[in-house]
Tab-separated table of C-alpha atoms in Angstrom:
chain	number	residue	atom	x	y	z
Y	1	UNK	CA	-7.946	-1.558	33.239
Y	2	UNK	CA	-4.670	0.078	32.249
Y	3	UNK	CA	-3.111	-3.531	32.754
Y	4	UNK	CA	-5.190	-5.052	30.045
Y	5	UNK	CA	-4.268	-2.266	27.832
Y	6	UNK	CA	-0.717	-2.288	28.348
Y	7	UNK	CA	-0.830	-6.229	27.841
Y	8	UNK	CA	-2.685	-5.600	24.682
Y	9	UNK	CA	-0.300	-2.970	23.436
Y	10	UNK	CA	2.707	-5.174	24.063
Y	11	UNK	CA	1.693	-8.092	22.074
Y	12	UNK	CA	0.525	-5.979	19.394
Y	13	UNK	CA	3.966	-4.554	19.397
Y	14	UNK	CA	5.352	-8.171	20.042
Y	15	UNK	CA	3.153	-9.500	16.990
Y	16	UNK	CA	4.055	-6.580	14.840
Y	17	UNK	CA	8.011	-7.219	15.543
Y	18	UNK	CA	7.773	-10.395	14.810
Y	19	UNK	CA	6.161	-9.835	11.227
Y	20	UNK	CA	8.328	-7.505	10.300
Y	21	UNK	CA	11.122	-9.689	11.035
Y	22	UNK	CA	9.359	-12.404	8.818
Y	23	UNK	CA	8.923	-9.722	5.636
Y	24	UNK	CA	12.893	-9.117	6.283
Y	25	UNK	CA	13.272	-12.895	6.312
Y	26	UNK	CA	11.030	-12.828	3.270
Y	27	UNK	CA	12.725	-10.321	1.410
Y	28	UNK	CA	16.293	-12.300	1.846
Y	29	UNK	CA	14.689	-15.801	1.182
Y	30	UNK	CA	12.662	-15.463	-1.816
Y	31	UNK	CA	13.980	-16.290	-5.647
Y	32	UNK	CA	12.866	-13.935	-7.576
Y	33	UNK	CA	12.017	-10.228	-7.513
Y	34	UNK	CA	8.559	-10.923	-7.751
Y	35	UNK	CA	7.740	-12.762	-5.056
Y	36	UNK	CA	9.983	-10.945	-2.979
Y	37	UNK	CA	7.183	-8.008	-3.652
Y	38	UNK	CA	4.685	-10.438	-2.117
Y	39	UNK	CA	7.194	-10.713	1.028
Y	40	UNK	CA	7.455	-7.113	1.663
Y	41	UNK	CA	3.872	-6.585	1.454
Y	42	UNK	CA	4.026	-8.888	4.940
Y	43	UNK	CA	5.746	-5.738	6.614
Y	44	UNK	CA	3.716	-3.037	4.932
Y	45	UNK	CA	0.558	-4.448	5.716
Y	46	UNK	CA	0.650	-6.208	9.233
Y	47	UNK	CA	3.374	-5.523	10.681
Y	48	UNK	CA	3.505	-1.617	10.212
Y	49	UNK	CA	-0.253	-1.929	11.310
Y	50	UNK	CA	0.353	-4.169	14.401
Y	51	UNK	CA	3.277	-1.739	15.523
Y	52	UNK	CA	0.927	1.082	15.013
Y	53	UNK	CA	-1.986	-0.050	16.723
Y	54	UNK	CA	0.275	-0.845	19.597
Y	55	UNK	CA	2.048	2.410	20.243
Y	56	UNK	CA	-1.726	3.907	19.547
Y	57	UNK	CA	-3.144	1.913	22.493
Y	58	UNK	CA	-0.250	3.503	24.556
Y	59	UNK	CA	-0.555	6.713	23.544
Y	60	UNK	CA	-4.674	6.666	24.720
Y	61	UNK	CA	-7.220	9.131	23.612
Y	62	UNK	CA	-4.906	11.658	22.403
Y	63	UNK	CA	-3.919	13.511	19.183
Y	64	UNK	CA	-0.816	11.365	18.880
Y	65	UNK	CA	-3.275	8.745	18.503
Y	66	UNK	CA	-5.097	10.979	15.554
Y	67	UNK	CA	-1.012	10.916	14.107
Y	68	UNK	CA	-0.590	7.523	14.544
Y	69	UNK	CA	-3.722	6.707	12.597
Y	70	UNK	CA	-2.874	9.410	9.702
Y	71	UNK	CA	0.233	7.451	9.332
Y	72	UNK	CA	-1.078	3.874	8.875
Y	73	UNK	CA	-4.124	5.600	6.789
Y	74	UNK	CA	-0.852	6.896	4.761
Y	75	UNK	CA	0.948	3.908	4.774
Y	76	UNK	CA	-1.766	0.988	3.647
Y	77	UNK	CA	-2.462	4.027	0.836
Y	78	UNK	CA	1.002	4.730	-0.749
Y	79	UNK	CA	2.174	0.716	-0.391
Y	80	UNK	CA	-0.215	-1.135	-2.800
Y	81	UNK	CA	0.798	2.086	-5.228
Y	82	UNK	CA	4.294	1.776	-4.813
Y	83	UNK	CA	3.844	-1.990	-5.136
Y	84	UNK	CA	1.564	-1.805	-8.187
Y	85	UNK	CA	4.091	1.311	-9.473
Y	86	UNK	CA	7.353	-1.071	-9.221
Y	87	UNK	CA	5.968	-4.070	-10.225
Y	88	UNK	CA	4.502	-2.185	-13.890
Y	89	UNK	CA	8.092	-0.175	-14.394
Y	90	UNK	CA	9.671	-4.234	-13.620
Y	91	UNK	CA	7.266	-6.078	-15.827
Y	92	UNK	CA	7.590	-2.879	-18.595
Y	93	UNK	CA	11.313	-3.615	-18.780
Y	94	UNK	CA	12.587	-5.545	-21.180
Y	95	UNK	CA	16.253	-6.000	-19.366
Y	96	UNK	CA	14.695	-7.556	-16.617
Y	97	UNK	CA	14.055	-11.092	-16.617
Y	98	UNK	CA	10.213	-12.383	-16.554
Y	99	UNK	CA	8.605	-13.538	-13.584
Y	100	UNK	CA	9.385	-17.800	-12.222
Y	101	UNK	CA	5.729	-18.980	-13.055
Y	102	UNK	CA	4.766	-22.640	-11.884
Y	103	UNK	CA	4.649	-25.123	-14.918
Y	104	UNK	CA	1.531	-26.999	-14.351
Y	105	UNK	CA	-0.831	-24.130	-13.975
Y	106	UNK	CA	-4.398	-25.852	-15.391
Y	107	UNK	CA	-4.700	-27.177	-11.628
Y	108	UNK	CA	-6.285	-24.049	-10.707
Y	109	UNK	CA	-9.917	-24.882	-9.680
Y	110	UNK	CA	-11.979	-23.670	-12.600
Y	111	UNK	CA	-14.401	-20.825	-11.173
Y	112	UNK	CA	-18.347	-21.479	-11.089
Y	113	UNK	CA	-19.431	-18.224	-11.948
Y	114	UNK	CA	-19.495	-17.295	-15.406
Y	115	UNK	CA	-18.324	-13.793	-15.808
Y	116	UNK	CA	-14.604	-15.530	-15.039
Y	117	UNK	CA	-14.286	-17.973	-17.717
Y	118	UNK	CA	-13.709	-16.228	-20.586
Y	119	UNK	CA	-11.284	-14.033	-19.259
Y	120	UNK	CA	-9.673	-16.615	-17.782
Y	121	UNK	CA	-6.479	-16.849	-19.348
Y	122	UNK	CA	-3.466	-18.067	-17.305
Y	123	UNK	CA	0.398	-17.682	-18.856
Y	124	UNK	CA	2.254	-20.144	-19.527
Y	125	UNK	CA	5.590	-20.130	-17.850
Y	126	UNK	CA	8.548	-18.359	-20.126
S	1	UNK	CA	8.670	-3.614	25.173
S	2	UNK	CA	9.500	-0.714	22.727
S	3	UNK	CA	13.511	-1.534	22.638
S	4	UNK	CA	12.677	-4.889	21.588
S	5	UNK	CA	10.208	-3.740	18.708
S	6	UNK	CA	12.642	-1.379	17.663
S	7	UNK	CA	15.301	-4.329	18.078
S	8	UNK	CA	13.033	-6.183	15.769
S	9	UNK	CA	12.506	-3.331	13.209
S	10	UNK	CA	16.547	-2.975	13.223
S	11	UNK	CA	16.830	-6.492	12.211
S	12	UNK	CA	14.394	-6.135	9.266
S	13	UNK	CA	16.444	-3.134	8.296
S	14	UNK	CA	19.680	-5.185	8.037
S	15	UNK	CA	17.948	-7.818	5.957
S	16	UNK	CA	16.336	-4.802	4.153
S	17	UNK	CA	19.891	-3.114	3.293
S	18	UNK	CA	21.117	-6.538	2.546
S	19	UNK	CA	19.075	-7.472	-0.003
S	20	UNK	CA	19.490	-3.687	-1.865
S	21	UNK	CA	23.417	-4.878	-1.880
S	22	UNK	CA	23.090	-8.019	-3.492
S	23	UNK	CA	19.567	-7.229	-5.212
S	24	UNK	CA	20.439	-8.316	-8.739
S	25	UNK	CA	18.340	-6.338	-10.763
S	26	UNK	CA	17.850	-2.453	-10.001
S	27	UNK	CA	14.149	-3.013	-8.915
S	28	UNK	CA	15.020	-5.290	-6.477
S	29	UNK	CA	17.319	-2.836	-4.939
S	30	UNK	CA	14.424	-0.176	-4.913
S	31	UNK	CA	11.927	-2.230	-2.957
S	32	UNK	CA	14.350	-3.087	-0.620
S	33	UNK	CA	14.927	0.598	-0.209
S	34	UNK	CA	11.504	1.541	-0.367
S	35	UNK	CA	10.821	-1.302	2.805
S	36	UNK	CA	13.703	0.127	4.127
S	37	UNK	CA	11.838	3.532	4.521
S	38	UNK	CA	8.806	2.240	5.774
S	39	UNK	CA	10.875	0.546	8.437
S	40	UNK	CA	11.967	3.545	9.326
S	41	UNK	CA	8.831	5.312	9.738
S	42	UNK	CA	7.958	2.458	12.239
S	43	UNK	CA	11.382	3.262	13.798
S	44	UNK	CA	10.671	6.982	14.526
S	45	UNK	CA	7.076	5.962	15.761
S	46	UNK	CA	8.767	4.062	18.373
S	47	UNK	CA	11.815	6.097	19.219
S	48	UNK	CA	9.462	8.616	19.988
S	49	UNK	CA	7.732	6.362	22.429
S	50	UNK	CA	10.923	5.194	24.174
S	51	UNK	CA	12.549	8.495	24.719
S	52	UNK	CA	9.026	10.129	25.648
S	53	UNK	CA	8.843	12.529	22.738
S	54	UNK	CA	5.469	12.232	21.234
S	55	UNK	CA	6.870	15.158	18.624
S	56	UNK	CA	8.464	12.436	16.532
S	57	UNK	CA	5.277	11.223	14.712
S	58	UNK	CA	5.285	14.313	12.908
S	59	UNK	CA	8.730	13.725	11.667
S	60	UNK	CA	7.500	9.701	11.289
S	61	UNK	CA	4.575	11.444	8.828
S	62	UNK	CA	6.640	13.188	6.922
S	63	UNK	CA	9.074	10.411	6.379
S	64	UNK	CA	5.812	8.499	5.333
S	65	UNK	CA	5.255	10.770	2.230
S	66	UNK	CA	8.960	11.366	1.083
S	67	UNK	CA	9.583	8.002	1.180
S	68	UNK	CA	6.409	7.712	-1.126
S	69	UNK	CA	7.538	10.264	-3.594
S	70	UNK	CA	10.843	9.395	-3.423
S	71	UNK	CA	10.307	5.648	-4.462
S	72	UNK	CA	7.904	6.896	-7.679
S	73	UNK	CA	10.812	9.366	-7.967
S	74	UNK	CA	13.038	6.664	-8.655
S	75	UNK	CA	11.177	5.077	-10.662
S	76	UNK	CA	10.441	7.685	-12.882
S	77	UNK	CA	13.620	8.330	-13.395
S	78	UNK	CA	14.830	4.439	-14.147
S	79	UNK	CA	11.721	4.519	-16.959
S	80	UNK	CA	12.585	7.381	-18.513
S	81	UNK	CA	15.936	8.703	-18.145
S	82	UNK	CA	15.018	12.077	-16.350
S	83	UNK	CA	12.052	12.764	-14.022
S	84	UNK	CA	9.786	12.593	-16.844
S	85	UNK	CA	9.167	15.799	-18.502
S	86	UNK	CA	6.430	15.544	-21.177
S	87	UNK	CA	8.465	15.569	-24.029
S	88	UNK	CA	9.592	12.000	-22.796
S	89	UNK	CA	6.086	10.547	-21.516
S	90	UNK	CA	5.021	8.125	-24.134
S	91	UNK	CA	1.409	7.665	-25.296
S	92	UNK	CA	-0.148	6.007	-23.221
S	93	UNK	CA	-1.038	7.984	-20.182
S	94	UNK	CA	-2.078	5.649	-17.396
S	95	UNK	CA	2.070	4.162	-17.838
S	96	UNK	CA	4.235	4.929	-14.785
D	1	UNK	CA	-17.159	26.198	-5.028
D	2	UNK	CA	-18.417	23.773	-3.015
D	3	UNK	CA	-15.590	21.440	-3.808
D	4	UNK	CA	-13.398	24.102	-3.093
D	5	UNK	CA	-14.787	24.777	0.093
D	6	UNK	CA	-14.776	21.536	0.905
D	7	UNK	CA	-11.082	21.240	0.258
D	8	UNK	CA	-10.673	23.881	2.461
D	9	UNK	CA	-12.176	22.361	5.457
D	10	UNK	CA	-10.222	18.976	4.964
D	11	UNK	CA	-7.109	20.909	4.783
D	12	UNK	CA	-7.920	22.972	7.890
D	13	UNK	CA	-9.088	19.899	9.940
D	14	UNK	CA	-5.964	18.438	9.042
D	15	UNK	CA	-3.476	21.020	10.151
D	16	UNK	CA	-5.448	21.179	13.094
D	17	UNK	CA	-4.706	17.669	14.286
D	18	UNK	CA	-1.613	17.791	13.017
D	19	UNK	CA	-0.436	21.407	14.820
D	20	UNK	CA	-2.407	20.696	18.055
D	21	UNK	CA	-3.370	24.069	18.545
D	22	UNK	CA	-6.457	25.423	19.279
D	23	UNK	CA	-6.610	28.255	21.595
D	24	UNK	CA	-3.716	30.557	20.043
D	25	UNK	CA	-5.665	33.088	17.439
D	26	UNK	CA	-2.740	34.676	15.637
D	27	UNK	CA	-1.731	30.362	14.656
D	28	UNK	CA	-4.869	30.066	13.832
D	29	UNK	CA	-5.550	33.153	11.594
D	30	UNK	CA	-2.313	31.833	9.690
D	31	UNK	CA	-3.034	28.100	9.629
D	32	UNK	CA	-6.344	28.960	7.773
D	33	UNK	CA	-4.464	31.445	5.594
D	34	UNK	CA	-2.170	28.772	4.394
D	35	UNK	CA	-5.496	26.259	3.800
D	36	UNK	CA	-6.080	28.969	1.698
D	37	UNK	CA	-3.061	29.344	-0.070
D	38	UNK	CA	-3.212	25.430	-0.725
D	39	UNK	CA	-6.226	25.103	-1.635
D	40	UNK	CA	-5.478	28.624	-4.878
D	41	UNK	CA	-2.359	26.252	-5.578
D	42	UNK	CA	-4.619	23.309	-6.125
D	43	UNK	CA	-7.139	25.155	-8.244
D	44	UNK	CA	-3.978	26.195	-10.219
D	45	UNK	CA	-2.916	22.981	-10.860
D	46	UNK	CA	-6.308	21.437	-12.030
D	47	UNK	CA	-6.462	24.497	-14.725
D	48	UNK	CA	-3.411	24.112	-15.636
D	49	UNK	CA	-3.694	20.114	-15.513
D	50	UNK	CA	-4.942	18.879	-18.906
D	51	UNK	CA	-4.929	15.147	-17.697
D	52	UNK	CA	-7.399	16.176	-14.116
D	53	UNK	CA	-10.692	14.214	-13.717
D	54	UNK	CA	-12.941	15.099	-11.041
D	55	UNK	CA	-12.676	12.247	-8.387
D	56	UNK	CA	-16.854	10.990	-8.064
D	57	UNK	CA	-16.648	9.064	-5.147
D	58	UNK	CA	-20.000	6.458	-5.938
D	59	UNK	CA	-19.640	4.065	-3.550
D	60	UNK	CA	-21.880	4.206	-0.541
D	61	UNK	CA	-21.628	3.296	3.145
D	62	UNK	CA	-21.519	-0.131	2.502
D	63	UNK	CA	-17.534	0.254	2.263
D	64	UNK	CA	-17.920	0.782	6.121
D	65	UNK	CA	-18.963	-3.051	5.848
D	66	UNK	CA	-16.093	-3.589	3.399
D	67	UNK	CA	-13.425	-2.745	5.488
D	68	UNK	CA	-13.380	-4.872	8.488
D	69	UNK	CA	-13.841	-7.404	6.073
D	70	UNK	CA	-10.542	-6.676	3.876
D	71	UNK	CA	-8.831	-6.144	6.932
D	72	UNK	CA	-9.717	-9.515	8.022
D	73	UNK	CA	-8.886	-11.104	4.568
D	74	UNK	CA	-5.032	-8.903	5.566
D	75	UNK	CA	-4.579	-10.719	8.526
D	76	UNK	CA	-5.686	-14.137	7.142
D	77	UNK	CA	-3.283	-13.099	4.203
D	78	UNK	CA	-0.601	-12.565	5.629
D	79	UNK	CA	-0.696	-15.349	8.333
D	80	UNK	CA	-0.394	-17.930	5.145
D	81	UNK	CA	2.161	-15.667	3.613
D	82	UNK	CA	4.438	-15.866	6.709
D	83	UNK	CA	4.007	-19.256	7.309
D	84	UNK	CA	5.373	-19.830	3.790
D	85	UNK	CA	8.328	-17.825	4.644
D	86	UNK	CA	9.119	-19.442	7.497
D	87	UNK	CA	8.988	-23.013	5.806
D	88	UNK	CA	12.207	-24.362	5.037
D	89	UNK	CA	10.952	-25.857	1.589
D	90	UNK	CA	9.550	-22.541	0.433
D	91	UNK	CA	6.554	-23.978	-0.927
D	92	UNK	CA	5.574	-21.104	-3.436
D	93	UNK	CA	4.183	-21.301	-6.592
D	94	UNK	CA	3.886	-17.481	-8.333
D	95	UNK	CA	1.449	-17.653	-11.006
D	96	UNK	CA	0.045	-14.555	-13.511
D	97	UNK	CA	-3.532	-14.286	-14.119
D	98	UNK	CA	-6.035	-12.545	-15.970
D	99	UNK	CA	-8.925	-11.067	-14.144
D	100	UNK	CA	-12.092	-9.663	-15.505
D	101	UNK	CA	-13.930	-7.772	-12.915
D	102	UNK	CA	-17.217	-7.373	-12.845
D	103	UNK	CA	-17.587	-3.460	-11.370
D	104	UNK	CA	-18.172	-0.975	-14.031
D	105	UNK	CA	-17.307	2.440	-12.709
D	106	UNK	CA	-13.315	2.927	-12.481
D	107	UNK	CA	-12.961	4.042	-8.767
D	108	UNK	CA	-14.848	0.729	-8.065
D	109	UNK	CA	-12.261	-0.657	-10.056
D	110	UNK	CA	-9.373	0.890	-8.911
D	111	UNK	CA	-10.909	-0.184	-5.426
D	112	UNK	CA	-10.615	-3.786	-6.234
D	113	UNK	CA	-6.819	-3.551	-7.499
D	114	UNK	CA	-5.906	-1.685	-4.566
D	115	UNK	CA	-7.776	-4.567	-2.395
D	116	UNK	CA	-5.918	-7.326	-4.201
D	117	UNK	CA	-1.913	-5.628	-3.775
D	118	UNK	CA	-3.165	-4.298	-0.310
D	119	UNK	CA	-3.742	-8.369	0.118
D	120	UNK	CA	-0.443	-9.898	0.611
D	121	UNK	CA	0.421	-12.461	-2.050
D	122	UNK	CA	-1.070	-11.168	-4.713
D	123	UNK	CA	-0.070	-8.642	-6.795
D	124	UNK	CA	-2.285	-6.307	-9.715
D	125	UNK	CA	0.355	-5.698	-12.543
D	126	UNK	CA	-2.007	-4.029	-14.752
D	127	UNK	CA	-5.535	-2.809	-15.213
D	128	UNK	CA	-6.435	-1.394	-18.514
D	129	UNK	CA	-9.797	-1.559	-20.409
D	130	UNK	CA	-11.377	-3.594	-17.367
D	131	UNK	CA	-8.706	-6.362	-17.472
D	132	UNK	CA	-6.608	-7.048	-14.351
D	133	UNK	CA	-3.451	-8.707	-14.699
D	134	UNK	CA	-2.600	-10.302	-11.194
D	135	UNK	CA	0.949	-12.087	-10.313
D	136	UNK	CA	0.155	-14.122	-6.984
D	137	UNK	CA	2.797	-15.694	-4.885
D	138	UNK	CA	0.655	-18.958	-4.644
D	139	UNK	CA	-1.604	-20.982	-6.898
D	140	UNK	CA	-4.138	-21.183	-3.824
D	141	UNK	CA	-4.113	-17.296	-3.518
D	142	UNK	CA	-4.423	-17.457	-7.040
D	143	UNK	CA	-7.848	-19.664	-7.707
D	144	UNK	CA	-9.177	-17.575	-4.225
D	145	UNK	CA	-9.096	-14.682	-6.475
D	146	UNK	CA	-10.701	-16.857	-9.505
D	147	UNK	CA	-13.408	-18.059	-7.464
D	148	UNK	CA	-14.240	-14.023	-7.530
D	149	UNK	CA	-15.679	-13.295	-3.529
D	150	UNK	CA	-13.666	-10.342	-3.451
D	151	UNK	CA	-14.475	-9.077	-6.951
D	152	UNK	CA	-18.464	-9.733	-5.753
D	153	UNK	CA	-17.562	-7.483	-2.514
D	154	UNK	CA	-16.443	-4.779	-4.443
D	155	UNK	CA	-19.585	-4.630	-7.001
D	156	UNK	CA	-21.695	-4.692	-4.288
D	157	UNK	CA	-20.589	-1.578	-2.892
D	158	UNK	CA	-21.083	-0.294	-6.310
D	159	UNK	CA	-24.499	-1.891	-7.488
D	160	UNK	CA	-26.178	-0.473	-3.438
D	161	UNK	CA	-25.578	3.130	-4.910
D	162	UNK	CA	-26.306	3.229	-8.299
């Protein structure tokens, strides 16, 4: 049994490299602060969580594991606030310059449901 | 298995300290820092692993919530020129 | 008092996990005495706190469904988000939208924005007066949102308890 656990550990901690790696990558690649946001949420989210899950699947039935988890709890928390936090301070700023938006933006598939449509209201691009 | 996660939370770092050097605008540069913290949380996690020292996910936990209140920190500061006394905190209250 | 006493207990569970220890009396007698001593600071602050609401958690234990579910919606998330990243072309296409969700108490709400930044690729700039603002990296994460399943999740947590 502790075979299957350790192989499930390492590619947790295998995956969870990996996607952190890809938020870095993100971070570098994207053009504009904005979306770069969306690229660090890759880390944040799965990549903190895949880590985490595989160090807690090491660590067994123990409080380390309770610490482990009060960490992640912590982290997927305090990250969509400090997202939500920065990206309000960037968008309140009138130094910094507006998001890239896509041009052709009436593409988006109108939703069914009615409570949507009339606060449906998409900016144009800047 | 641990050296190469924390290989692969290293690199993240670098591309996380590069981008808060050439971030244009300030925000940029906090994100990047902020990621940069969170990396390092993950770091400590598995340092602690590698070296057998199961003590360093308290240190990991509170690295968690400074790097929190440091990042709002920041940003309080950036919006308002000090950390936001309330002779500075405009009207509306739900603003950072 | 209850909510005081209930403070108490979550503070003292938690320096219990986080200390470890369990059979030493004197650490004991002084982690509860600084439980205490948190919990007087905290009753402090909300006195002194003109701003404090009381927290009314009214969502039921339907967000024990919810969970797995946004966790799976993470993982699907994030898969597309990487595999933009890695494309050479960078095929993104960030887009702002306006969002009116349908929950009506705020913590259901604030549940939904946190769901939506928790969600990589989409972003809540703002929620005021029931309207969410939402920058998304991708027109496709951005009609998923339109479409509204998540915003029908999240009411249906609230609607089961009230």
């Amino acid at each position: 049994m502790t075979w299957l656990v350790d192989g499930l550990s390492g590619l947790a901690l295998l995956c969870g490299a990996f996607f952190v790696i890809v938020g870095g990558a993100g971070l570098l690649r994207m053009p504009d602060f904005y979306t770069r946001m969306h690229a660090a949420g890759v880390t944040d989210t799965l990549g903190a969580g895949l880590i985490l899950l595989g160090l807690m699947l090491q660590a067994g039935w123990t409080l380390i594991t309770a610490k482990l988890l009060l960490i992640l709890i912590f982290l997927w928390l305090t990250s969509p606030t400090a997202s939500h936090a920065l990206v309000r301070a960037a968008l309140s700023d009138p130094q910094n310059p507006p998001p890239l938006l896509q041009e052709d933006i009436q593409s988006v598939p109108s939703p069914s449901s009615t409570h949507l449509s009339e606060g449906e209201r998409i900016e144009q691009a800047k | 298995m641990f050296a190469v996660t924390a290989l692969g939370i290293l690199i993240c770092m670098v591309l996380a300290i590069s981008r808060a050097l050439l971030g244009p605008t300030v925000y940029d540069r906090i994100m990047a820092v902020n990621a940069f913290g969170t990396k390092t949380v993950l770091i400590i996690a598995v340092l602690g692993f590698m070296t057998g020292r199961p003590d360093f996910m308290d240190i990991a936990l509170v690295y968690a919530l400074i790097n929190f209140i440091g990042t709002i920190a920041v940003l309080k500061f950036i919006r308002y020129g000090d950390m936001g006394w309330p002779r500075n905190v405009p009207d509306e209250p739900d603003d950072l | 008092m209850l909510r005081i006493l209930g403070l108490w207990s979550f503070c003292a569970g938690l320096w219990l996990v986080l200390s470890g220890y369990f059979d030493i009396p004197l650490l004991l007698v002084f982690g509860a005495l600084s439980c205490a001593l948190a919990v007087f600071i905290a009753w402090r602050v909300e006195k002194a706190d003109p701003e404090v609401q009381p927290l009314h958690l009214r969502v039921g234990p339907q967000i024990i469904l919810y969970w797995p579910w946004l966790l799976w919606q993470i993982v699907l998330a994030n898969l597309d988000v990487a595999r933009r990243i890695l494309d050479p072309q960078l095929p993104v296409s960030p887009t702002l939208i306006t969002l009116k969700p349908t929950q009506r108490s705020e913590i259901a709400q604030v549940i939904y924005a946190n769901s939506i930044t928790l969600t990589p690729g989409t972003i809540t700039t703002s929620l005021s007066d029931g309207v969410l603002e939402v920058h998304a990296l991708t027109r496709e994460a951005a009609g998923s949102l339109l479409e509204g399943g998540m915003d029908r999740r999240v009411a249906a947590l609230e609607r089961s308890n009230a």
